[in-house]
Coordinates of C-alpha atoms in Angstrom, one line a residue:
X1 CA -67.7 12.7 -7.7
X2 CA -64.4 11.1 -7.5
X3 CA -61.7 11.3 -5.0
X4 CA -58.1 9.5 -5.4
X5 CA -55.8 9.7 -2.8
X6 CA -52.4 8.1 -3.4
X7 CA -50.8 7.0 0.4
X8 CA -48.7 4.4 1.4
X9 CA -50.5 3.8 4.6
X10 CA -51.0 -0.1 3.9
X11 CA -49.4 -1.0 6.9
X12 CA -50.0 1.8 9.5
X13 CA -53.0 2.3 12.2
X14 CA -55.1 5.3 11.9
X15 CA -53.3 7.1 15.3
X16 CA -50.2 6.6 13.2
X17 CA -51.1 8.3 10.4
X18 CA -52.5 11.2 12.5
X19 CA -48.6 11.4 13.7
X20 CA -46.7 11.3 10.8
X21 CA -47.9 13.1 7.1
X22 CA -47.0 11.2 3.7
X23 CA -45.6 12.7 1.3
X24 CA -48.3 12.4 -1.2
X25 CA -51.5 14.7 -2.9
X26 CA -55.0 14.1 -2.6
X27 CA -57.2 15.1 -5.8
X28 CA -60.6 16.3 -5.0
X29 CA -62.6 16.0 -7.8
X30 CA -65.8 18.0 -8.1
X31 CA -68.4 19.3 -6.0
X32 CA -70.8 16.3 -4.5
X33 CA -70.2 14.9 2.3
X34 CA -68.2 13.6 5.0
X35 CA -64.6 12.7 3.3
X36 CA -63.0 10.5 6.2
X37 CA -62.7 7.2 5.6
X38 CA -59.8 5.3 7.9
X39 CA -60.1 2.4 6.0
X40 CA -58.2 4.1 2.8
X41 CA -54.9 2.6 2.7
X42 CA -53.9 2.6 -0.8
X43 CA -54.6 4.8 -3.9
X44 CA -58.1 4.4 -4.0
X45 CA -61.4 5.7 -6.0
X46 CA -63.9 7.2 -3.9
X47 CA -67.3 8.7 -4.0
X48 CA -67.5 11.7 -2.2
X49 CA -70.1 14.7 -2.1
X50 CA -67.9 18.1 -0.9
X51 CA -69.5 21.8 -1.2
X52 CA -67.5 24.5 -2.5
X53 CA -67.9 26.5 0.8
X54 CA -66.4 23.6 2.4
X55 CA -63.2 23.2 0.1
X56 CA -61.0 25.0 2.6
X57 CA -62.3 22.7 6.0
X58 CA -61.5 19.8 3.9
X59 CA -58.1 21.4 2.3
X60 CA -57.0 22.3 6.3
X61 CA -58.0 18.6 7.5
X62 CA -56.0 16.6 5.2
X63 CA -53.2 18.6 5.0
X64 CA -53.1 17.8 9.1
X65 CA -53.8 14.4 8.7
X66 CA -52.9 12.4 5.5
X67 CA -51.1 14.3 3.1
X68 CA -49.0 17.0 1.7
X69 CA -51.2 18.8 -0.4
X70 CA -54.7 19.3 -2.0
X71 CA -56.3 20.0 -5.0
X72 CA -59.6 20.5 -5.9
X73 CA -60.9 19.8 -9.6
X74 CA -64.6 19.7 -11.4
X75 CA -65.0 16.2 -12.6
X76 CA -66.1 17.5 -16.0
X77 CA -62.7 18.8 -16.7
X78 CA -61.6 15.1 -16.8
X79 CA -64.5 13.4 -17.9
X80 CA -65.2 15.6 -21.0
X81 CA -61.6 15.6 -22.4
X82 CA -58.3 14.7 -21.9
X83 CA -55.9 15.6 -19.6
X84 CA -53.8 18.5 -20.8
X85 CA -50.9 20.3 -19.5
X86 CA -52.2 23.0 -18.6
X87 CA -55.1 20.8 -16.4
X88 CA -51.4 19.6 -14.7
X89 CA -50.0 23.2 -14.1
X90 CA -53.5 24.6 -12.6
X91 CA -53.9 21.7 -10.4
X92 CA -50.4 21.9 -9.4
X93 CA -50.5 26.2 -8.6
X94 CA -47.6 26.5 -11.0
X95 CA -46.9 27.6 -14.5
X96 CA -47.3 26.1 -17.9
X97 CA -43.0 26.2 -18.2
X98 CA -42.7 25.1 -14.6
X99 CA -44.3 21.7 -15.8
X100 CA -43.1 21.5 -18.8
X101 CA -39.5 21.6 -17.3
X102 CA -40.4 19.1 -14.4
X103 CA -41.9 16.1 -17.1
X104 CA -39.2 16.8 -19.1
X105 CA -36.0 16.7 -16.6
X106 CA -35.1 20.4 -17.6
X107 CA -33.1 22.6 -15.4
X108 CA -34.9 25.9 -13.4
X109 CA -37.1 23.5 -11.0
X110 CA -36.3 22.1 -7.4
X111 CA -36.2 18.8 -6.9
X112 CA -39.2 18.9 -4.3
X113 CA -41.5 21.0 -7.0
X114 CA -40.5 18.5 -10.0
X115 CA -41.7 15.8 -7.7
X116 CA -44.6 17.3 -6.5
X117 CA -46.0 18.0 -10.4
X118 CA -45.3 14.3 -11.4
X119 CA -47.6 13.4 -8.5
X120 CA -50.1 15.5 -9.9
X121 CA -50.2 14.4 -13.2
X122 CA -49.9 10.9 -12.5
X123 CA -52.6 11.3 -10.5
X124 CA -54.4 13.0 -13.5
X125 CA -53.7 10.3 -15.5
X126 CA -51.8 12.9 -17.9
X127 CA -49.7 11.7 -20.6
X128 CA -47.6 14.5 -22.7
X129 CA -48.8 14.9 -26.6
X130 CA -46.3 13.2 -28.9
X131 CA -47.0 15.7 -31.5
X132 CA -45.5 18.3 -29.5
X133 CA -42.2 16.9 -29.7
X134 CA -42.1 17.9 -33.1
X135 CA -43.8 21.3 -33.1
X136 CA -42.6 24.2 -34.9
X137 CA -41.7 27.1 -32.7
X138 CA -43.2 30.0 -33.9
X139 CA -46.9 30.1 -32.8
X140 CA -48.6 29.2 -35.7
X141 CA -52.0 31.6 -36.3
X142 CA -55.1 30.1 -37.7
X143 CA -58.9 31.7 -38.6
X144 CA -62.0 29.9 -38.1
X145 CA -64.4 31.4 -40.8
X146 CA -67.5 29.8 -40.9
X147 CA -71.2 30.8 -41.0
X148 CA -72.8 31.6 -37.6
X149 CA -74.8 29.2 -35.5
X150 CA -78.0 31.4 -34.9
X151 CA -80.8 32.5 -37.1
X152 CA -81.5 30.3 -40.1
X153 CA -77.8 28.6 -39.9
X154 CA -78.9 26.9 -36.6
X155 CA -80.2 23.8 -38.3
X156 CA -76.8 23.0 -39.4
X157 CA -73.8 24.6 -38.1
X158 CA -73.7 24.3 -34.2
X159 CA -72.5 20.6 -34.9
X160 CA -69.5 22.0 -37.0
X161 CA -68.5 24.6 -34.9
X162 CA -68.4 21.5 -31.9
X163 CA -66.0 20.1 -33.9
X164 CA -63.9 22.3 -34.4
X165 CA -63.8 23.0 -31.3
X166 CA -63.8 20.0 -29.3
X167 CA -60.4 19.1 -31.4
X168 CA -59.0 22.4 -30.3
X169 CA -59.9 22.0 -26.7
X170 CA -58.1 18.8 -26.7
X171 CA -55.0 20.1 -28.2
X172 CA -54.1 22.5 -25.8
X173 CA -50.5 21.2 -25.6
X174 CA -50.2 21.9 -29.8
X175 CA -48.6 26.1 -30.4
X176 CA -51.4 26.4 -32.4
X177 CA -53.2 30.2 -31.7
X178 CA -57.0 29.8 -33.1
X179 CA -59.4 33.0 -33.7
X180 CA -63.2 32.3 -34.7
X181 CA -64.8 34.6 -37.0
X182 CA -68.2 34.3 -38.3
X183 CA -70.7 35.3 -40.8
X184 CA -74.6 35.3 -41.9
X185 CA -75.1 32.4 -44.4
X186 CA -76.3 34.8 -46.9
X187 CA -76.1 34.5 -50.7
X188 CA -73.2 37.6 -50.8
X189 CA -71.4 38.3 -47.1
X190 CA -68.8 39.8 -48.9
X191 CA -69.6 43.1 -46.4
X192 CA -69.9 41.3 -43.1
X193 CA -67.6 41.7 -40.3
X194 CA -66.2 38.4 -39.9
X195 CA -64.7 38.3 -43.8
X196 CA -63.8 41.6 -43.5
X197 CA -62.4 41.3 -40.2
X198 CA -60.0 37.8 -42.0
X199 CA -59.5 40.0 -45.1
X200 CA -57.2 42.3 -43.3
X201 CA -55.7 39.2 -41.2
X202 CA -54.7 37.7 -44.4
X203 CA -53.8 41.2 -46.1
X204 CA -51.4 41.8 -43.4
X205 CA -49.9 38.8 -43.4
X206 CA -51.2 38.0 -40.0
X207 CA -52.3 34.0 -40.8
X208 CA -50.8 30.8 -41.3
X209 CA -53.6 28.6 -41.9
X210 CA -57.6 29.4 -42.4
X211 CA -60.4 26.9 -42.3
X212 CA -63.8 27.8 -43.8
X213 CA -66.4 26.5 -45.9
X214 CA -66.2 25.7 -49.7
X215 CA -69.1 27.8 -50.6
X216 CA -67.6 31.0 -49.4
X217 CA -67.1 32.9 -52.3
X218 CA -66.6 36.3 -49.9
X219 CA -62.8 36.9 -51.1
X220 CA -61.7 37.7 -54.5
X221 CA -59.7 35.5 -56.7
X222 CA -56.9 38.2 -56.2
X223 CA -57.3 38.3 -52.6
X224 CA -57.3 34.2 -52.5
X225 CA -53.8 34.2 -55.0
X226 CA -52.2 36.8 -52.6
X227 CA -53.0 33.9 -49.4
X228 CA -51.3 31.4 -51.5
X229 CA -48.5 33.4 -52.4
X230 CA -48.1 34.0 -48.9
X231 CA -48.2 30.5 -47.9
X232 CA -51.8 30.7 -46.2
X233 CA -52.9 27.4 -45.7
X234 CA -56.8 26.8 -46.6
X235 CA -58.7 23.7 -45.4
X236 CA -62.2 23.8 -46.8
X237 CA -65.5 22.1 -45.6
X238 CA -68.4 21.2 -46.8
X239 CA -67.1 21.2 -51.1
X240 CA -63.9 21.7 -52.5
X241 CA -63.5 25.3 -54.5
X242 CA -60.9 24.4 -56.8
X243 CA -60.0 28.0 -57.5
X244 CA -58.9 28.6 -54.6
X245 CA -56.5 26.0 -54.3
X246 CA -57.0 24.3 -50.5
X247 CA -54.6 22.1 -49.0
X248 CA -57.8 19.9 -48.7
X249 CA -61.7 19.7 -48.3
X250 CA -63.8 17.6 -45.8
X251 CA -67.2 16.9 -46.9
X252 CA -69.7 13.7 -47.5
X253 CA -70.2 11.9 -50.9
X254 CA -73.1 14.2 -52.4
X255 CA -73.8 12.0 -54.7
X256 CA -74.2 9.1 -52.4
X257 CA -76.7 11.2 -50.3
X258 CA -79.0 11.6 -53.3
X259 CA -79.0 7.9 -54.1
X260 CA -79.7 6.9 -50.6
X261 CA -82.4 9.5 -50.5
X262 CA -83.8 8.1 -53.8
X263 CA -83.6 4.5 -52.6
X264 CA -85.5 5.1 -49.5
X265 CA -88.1 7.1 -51.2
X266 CA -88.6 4.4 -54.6
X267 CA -88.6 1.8 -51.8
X268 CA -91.8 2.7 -50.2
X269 CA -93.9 4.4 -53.3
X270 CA -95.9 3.0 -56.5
X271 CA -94.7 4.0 -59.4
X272 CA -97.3 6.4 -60.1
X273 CA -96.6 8.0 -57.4
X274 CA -95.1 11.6 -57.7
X275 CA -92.3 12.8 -55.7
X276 CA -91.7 16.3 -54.2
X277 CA -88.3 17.4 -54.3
X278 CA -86.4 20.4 -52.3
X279 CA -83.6 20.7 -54.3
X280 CA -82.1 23.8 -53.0
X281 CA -79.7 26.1 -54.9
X282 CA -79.0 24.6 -58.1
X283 CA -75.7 26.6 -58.4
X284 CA -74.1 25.1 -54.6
X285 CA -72.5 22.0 -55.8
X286 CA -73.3 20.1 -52.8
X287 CA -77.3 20.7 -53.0
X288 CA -76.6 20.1 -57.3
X289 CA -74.4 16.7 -57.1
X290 CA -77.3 15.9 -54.4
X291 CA -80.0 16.3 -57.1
X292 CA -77.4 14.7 -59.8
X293 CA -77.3 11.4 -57.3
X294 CA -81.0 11.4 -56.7
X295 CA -81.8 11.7 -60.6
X296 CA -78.7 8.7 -61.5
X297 CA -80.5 6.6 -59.1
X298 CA -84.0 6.7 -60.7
X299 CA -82.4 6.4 -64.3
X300 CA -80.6 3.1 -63.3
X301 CA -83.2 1.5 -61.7
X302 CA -86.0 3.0 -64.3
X303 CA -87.5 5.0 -61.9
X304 CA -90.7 6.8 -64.1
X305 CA -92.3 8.7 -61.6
X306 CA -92.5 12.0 -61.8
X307 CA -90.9 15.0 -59.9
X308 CA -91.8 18.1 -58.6
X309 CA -88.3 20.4 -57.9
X310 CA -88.3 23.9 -55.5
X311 CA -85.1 25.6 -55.4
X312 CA -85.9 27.4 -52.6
X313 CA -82.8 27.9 -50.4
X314 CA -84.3 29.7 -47.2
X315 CA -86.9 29.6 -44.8
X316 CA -89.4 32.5 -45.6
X317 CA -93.2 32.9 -46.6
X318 CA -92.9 32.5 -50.1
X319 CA -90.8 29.7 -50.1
X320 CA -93.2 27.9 -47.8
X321 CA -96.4 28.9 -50.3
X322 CA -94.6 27.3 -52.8
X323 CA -93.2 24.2 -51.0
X324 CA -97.6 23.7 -49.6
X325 CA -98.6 24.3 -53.1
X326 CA -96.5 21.5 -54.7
X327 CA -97.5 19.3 -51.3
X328 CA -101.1 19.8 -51.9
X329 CA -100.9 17.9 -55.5
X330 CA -102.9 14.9 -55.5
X331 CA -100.7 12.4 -57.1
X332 CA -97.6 13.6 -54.6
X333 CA -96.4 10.3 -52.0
X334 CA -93.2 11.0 -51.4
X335 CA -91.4 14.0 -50.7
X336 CA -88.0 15.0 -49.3
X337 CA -84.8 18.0 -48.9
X338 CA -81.8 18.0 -50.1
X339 CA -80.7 21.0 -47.0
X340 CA -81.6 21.3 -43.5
X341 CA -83.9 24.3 -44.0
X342 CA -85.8 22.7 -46.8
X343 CA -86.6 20.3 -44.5
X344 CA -88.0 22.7 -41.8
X345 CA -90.4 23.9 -44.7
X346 CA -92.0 20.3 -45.6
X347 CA -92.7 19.4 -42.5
X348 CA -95.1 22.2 -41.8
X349 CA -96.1 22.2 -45.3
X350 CA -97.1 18.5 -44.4
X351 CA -98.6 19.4 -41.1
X352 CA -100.5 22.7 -42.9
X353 CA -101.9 20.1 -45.8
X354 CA -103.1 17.3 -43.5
X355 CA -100.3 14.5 -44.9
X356 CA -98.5 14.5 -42.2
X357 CA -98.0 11.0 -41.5
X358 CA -99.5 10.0 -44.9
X359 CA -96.3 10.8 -47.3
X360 CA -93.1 9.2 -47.1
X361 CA -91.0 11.6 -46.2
X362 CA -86.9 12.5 -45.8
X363 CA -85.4 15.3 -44.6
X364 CA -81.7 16.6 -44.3
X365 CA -79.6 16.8 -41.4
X366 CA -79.9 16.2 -37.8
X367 CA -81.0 19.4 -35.2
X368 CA -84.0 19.0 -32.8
X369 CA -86.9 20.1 -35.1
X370 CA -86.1 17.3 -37.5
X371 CA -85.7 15.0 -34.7
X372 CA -89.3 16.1 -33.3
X373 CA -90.9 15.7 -36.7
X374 CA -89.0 12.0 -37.0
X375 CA -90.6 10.8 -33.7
X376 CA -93.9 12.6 -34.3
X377 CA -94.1 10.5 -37.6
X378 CA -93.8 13.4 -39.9
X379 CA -90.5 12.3 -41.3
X380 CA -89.9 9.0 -42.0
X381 CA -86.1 9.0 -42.0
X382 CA -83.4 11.7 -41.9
X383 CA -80.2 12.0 -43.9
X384 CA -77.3 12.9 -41.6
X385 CA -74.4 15.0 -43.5
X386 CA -71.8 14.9 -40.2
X387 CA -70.8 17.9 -40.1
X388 CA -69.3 17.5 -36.6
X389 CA -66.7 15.9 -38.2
X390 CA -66.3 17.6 -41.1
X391 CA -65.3 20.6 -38.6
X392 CA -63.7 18.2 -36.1
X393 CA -61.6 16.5 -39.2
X394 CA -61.2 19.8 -41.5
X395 CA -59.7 21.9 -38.0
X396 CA -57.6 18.5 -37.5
X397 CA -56.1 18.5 -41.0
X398 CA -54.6 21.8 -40.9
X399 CA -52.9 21.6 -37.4
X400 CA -51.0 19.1 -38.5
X401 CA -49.9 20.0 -41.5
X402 CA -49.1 23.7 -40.0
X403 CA -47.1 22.1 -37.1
X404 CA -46.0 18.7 -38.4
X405 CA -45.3 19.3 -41.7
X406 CA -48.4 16.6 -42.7
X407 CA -49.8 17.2 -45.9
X408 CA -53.4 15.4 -45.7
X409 CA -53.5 12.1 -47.8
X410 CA -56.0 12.8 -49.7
X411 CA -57.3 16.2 -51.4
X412 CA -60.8 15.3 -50.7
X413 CA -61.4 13.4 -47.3
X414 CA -64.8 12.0 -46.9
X415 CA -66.7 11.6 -44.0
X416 CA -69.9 9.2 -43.2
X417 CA -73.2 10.1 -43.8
X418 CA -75.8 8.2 -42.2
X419 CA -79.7 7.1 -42.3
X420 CA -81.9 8.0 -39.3
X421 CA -84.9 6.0 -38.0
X422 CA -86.8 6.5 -35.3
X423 CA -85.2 3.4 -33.7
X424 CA -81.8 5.1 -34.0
X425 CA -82.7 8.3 -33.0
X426 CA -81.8 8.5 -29.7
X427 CA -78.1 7.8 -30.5
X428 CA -78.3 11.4 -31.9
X429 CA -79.7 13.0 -28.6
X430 CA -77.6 15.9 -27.6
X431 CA -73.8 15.5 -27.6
X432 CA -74.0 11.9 -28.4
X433 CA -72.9 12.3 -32.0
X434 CA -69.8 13.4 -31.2
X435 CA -68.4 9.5 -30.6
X436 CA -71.1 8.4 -33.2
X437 CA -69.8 10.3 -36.3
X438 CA -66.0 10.1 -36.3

């Protein structure tokens, strides 16, 4: 844990500075024992281990000793994102307006309280957001709607929703108000809370900006026209709906995926050898232009062998009878999914046919089962879609253009998609593909 304490005691002995206080604030940065060190002259870094119970002893003994005032902060609040101004105005005891007024010379704040929050946020190492200079006034109200993160969307989601989210959290300073809303990924969740729940947002004229995925077909094309008539903003993810008219879509090159799939797999078979392909709902663009990718590839590099296609779009029983049947063929040495769940399904089909380890084999998207079944030699590589930045991206596009006034340069902005090994795996352990992917 971290400790800064800003003093101009460079030239003073220690019974001094028991005499006379300077005007200055420690920062006490999360929870790790004995603080006292004589020897601190300057503004220093520390490493310090203080209890919570003993936050007032310590508080009471400074205060005496060395300085004006103290303030005790979790070191995750400043190592996991930046300093924002309302980190400035907890740390300081005061309001969000009280700091605003003291960084920016406004009237309504003493003299000693306007010097006392610059202390503080120096010490924070907080600098004020340049696009809130140019913010509009009025709050501006924007609806997350998105499938949820449990149950059979697990594989893919949680990374989006991180996204989203971790932009958000880091523009606190923006007058942006954000509501999440959720629903089951399921073929028609026209009737599930979270739709209906934006349906009336957007009916009463409650939103200026909604982010969601391409695929969500929830709405009618009347109720979509009324948004835009209204001047609803819509940022898709995932695929660009062209009738509803978004500002803009975030998604990876679909096509590119199914080449790279195809490449990897044509790489490492004979050509006699047939190929096992989860190809997911043929009517989703993003699992068709997939397929289209993976079938341009073979045609332009003569590609003969022979494929096997399941459409099945969910985990369940039958779809995993028919996913083993098609593994148990004899003439199968490759397989791979075009979706995260299709995945799930080949690699106990592989495990439940005894070629685990013995087909080349790709799956889709990043979450821990896949990463398991890539060290376990199951899968051979694993296609990464990002969809932490598509959500980190698609939120940021439609800030901006609701408070700035930027319209995205492109219609379609395309994010990275990547190629797992098992060398590069680890990169892709827990939250580390949040500085990976964008």
């Amino acid at each position: 844990m971290r400790c800064i304490l800003r003093s101009p005691l460079a030239t003073r002995t220690p019974l001094e500075t028991q005499e006379k206080r300077p005007s200055t604030t420690l920062l006490v940065l999360g929870q790790c024992a004995d603080p006292l060190d004589h020897g601190v002259l300057q503004k220093l870094l520390l490493i310090y281990s203080i209890p919570r119970a003993c936050y007032t002893k310590i508080s009471t003994l400074f205060t005496h000793r060395f300085c004006e005032t103290v303030v005790f902060l979790r070191e995750c609040d400043l190592m996991n994102k930046k300093i924002t101004i309302r980190d400035v105005a907890q740390a300081a005891g005061v309001s969000i307006s009280t700091v605003h007024q003291a960084l920016n010379d406004k009237p309504g704040v003493s003299e000693v309280t306007r010097e006392h929050i610059r202390r503080i946020a120096d010490d924070l190492g907080y600098r004020p957001n340049k696009m809130a200079s140019g913010l509009k006034r009025r709050t501006q109200r924007v609806a997350v709607l998105l499938p949820d993160e449990v149950g059979r969307n697990r594989f893919y989601y949680p990374p989006l929703w991180q996204g989203v989210r971790d932009y958000l959290k880091n523009s606190e300073d923006l007058n942006v108000e954000c509501t999440e809303f959720s629903f089951p990924n399921e073929i028609d969740p026209f009737h599930s809370r979270g739709v209906e729940e934006v349906r009336a947002l957007l009916a009463e004229d409650k939103l200026d900006g909604l982010l969601t995925v391409g695929h969500m077909e929830a709405m009618t094309m009347q109720e979509w026209q009324n948004a835009r008539d209204a001047g609803v903003a819509v940022v898709q993810v995932g695929f660009r709906n062209p009738k509803i008219a978004p500002l803009c879509s975030v998604q990876p090159d679909y096509e590119v995926i199914g080449r790279t799939m195809a490449e990897l797999i044509f790489s490492h078979i004979p050509s006699f050898g047939s190929v096992v392909l989860c190809a997911g709902n043929p009517k989703w663009e993003q699992h068709a232009r997939i397929v289209q990718g993976f079938e341009d590839y073979m045609q332009e590099n003569g590609a003969q062998n022979r494929i096997y296609l399941d459409n099945s779009c969910y985990t369940g029983s039958e779809a995993q009878r028919n996913i083993l049947n098609l593994l148990e063929k004899p003439d199968v040495a490759a397989c791979c999914s075009v979706l995260s769940q299709g995945s799930v399904m080949l690699v106990q089909g592989l495990q439940q046919c005894g070629k685990a380890g013995k087909v080349f084999a790709v799956g889709s998207d990043v979450f821990e089962e896949n990463l398991d079944a890539l060290r376990n030699r199951i899968l051979d590589n694993i296609v990464q879609k990002n969809p932490y930045a598509q959500g980190y991206l698609g939120i940021k596009a439609l800030v901006e253009y609701l408070v700035q006034g930027k319209a995205p340069e492109q219609r379609t902005i395309y994010v990275g998609s990547e190629v797992v090994f098992r060398s590069n795996a680890v990169m892709y352990d827990r939250d580390n593909f949040r500085g990976l992917l964008l």
